[in-house]
mmCIF file of C-alpha atoms in Angstrom:
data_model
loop_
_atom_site.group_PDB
_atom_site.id
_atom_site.type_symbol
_atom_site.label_atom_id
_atom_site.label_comp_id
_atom_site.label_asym_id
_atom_site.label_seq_id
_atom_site.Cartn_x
_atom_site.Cartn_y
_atom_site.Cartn_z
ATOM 1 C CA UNK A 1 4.533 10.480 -5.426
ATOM 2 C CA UNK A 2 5.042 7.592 -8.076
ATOM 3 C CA UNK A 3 4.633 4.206 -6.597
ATOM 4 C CA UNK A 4 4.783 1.271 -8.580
ATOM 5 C CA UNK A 5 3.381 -2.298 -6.746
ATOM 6 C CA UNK A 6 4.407 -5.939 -8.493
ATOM 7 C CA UNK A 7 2.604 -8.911 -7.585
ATOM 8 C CA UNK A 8 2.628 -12.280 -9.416
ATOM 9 C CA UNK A 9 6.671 -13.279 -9.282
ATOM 10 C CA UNK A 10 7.107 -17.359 -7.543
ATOM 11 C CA UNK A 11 8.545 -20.561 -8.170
ATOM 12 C CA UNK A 12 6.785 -22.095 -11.176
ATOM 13 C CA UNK A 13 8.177 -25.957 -13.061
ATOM 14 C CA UNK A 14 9.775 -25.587 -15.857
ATOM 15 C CA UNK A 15 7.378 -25.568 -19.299
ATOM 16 C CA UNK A 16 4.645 -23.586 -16.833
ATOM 17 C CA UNK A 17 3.150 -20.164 -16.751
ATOM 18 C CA UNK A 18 3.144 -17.045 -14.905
ATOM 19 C CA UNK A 19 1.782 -13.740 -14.947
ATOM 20 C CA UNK A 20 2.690 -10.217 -13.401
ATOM 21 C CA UNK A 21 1.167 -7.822 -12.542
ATOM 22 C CA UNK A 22 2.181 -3.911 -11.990
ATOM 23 C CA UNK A 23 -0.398 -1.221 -10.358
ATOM 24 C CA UNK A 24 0.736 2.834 -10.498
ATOM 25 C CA UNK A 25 -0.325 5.282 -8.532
ATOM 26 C CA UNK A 26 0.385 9.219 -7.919
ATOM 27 C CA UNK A 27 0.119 9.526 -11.803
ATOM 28 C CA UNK A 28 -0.702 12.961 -13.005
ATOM 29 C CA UNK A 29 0.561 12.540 -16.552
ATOM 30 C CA UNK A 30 0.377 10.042 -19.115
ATOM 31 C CA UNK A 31 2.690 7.205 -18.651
ATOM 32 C CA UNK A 32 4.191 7.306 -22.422
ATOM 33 C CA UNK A 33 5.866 3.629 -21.679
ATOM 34 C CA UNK A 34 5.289 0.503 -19.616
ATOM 35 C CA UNK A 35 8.011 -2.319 -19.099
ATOM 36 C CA UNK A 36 9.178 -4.995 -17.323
ATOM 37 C CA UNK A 37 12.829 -5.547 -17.097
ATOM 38 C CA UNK A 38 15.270 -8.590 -15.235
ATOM 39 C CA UNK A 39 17.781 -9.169 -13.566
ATOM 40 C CA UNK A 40 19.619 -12.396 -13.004
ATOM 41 C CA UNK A 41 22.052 -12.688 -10.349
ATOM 42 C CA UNK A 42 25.803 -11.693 -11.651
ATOM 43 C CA UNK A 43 23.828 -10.561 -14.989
ATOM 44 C CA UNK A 44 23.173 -6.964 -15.980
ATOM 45 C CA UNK A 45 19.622 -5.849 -16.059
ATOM 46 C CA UNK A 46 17.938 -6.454 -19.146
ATOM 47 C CA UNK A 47 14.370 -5.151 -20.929
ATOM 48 C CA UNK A 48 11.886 -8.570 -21.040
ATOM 49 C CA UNK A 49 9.249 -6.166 -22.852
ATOM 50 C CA UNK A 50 7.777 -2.914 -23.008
ATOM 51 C CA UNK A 51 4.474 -1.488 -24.350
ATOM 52 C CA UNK A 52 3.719 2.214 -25.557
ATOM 53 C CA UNK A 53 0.858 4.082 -24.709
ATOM 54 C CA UNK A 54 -0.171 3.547 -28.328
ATOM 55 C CA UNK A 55 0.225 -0.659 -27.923
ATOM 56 C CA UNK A 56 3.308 -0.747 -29.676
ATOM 57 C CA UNK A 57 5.453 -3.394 -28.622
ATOM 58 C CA UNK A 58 9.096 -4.871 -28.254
ATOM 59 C CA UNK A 59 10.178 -8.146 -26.737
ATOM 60 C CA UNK A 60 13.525 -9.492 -25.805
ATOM 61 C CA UNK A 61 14.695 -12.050 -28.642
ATOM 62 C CA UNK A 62 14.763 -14.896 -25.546
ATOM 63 C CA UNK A 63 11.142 -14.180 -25.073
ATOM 64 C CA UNK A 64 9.641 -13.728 -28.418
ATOM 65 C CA UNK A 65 6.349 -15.932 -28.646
ATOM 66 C CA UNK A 66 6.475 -16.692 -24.988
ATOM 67 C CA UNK A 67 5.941 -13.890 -23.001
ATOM 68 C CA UNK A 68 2.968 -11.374 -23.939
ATOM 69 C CA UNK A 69 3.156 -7.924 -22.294
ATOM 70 C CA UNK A 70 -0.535 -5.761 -22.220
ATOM 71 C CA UNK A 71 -1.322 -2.484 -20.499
ATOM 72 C CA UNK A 72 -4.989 -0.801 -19.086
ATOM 73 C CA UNK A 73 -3.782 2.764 -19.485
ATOM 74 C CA UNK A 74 -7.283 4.105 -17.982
ATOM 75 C CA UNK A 75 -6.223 2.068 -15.185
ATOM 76 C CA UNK A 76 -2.258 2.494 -15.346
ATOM 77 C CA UNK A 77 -1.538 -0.741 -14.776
ATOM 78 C CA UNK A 78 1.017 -3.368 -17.229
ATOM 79 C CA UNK A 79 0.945 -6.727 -17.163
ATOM 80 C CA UNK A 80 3.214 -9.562 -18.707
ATOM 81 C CA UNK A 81 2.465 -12.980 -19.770
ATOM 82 C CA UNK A 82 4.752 -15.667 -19.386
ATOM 83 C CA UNK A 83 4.569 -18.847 -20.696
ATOM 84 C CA UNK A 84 6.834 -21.736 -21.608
ATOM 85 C CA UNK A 85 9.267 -20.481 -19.005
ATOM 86 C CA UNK A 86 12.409 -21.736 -18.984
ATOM 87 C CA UNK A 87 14.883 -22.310 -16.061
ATOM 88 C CA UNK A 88 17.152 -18.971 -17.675
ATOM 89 C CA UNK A 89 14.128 -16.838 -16.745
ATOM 90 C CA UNK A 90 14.715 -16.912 -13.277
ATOM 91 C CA UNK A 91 15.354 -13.600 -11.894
ATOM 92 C CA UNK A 92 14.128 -10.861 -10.325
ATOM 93 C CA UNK A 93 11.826 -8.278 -12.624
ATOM 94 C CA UNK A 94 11.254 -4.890 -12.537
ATOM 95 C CA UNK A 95 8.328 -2.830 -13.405
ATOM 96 C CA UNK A 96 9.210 0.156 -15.044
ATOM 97 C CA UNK A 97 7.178 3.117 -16.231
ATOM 98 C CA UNK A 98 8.001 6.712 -18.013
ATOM 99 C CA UNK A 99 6.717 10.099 -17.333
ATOM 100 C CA UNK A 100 7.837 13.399 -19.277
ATOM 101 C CA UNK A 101 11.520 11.724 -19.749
ATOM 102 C CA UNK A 102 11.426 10.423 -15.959
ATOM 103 C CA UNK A 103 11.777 6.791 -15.579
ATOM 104 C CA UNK A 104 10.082 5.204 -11.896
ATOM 105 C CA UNK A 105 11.095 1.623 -11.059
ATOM 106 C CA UNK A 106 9.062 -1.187 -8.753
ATOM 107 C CA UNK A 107 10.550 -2.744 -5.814
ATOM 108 C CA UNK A 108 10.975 -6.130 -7.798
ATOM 109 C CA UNK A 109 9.303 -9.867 -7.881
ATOM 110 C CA UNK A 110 11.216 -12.812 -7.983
ATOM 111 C CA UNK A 111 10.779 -15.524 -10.606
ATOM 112 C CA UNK A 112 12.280 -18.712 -10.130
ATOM 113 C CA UNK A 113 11.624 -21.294 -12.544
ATOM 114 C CA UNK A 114 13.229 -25.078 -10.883
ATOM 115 C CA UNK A 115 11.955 -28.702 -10.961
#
């Protein structure tokens, strides 16, 4: 059975840093794409970034040069960067992984990002 575990999500100051972490386990096949996604209250959820197995990378245009997503495939785990944060990053985020088509989501970490 796929689990995925976040750690890493709490209340940082404005202009500070943070950095999640997600851990996978039961994998038998190649996890073909890593990603963290958000969710704000009364907002849709929404992709932050996502990796490929290959290192390929996409960002959301709100987090472009402030967030940094990075993967350990041999240890299927994805982590994301964030820096600069911003009081509109506050929200909960999602690990997400995808296996043969399948997509497996964590249990989420809040952000919060308040003077």
């Amino acid at each position: 059975q796929v689990q995925l575990v976040e750690s890493g999500g709490g209340l940082v100051q404005p202009g500070g840093s943070l950095r999640l972490s997600c851990a996978a386990s039961g994998i038998m096949f190649s996890i073909l794409r890593m990603g963290w996604y958000r969710q704000a209250p009364g907002k849709q959820r929404e992709l932050v970034a996502a990796i490929t197995r290959g290192g390929g990378t996409n960002y959301a245009d709100s987090v472009k040069g402030r967030f940094t997503i990075s993967r350990d495939n041999g240890k299927n785990t994805v982590a994301l960067q964030m820096n600069s944060l911003k009081p509109e990053d506050t929200a909960v985020y999602y690990c997400n992984i995808q296996i043969l088509g399948v997509e497996y989501w964590g249990q989420g970490t809040q952000v919060t990002i308040s003077s």
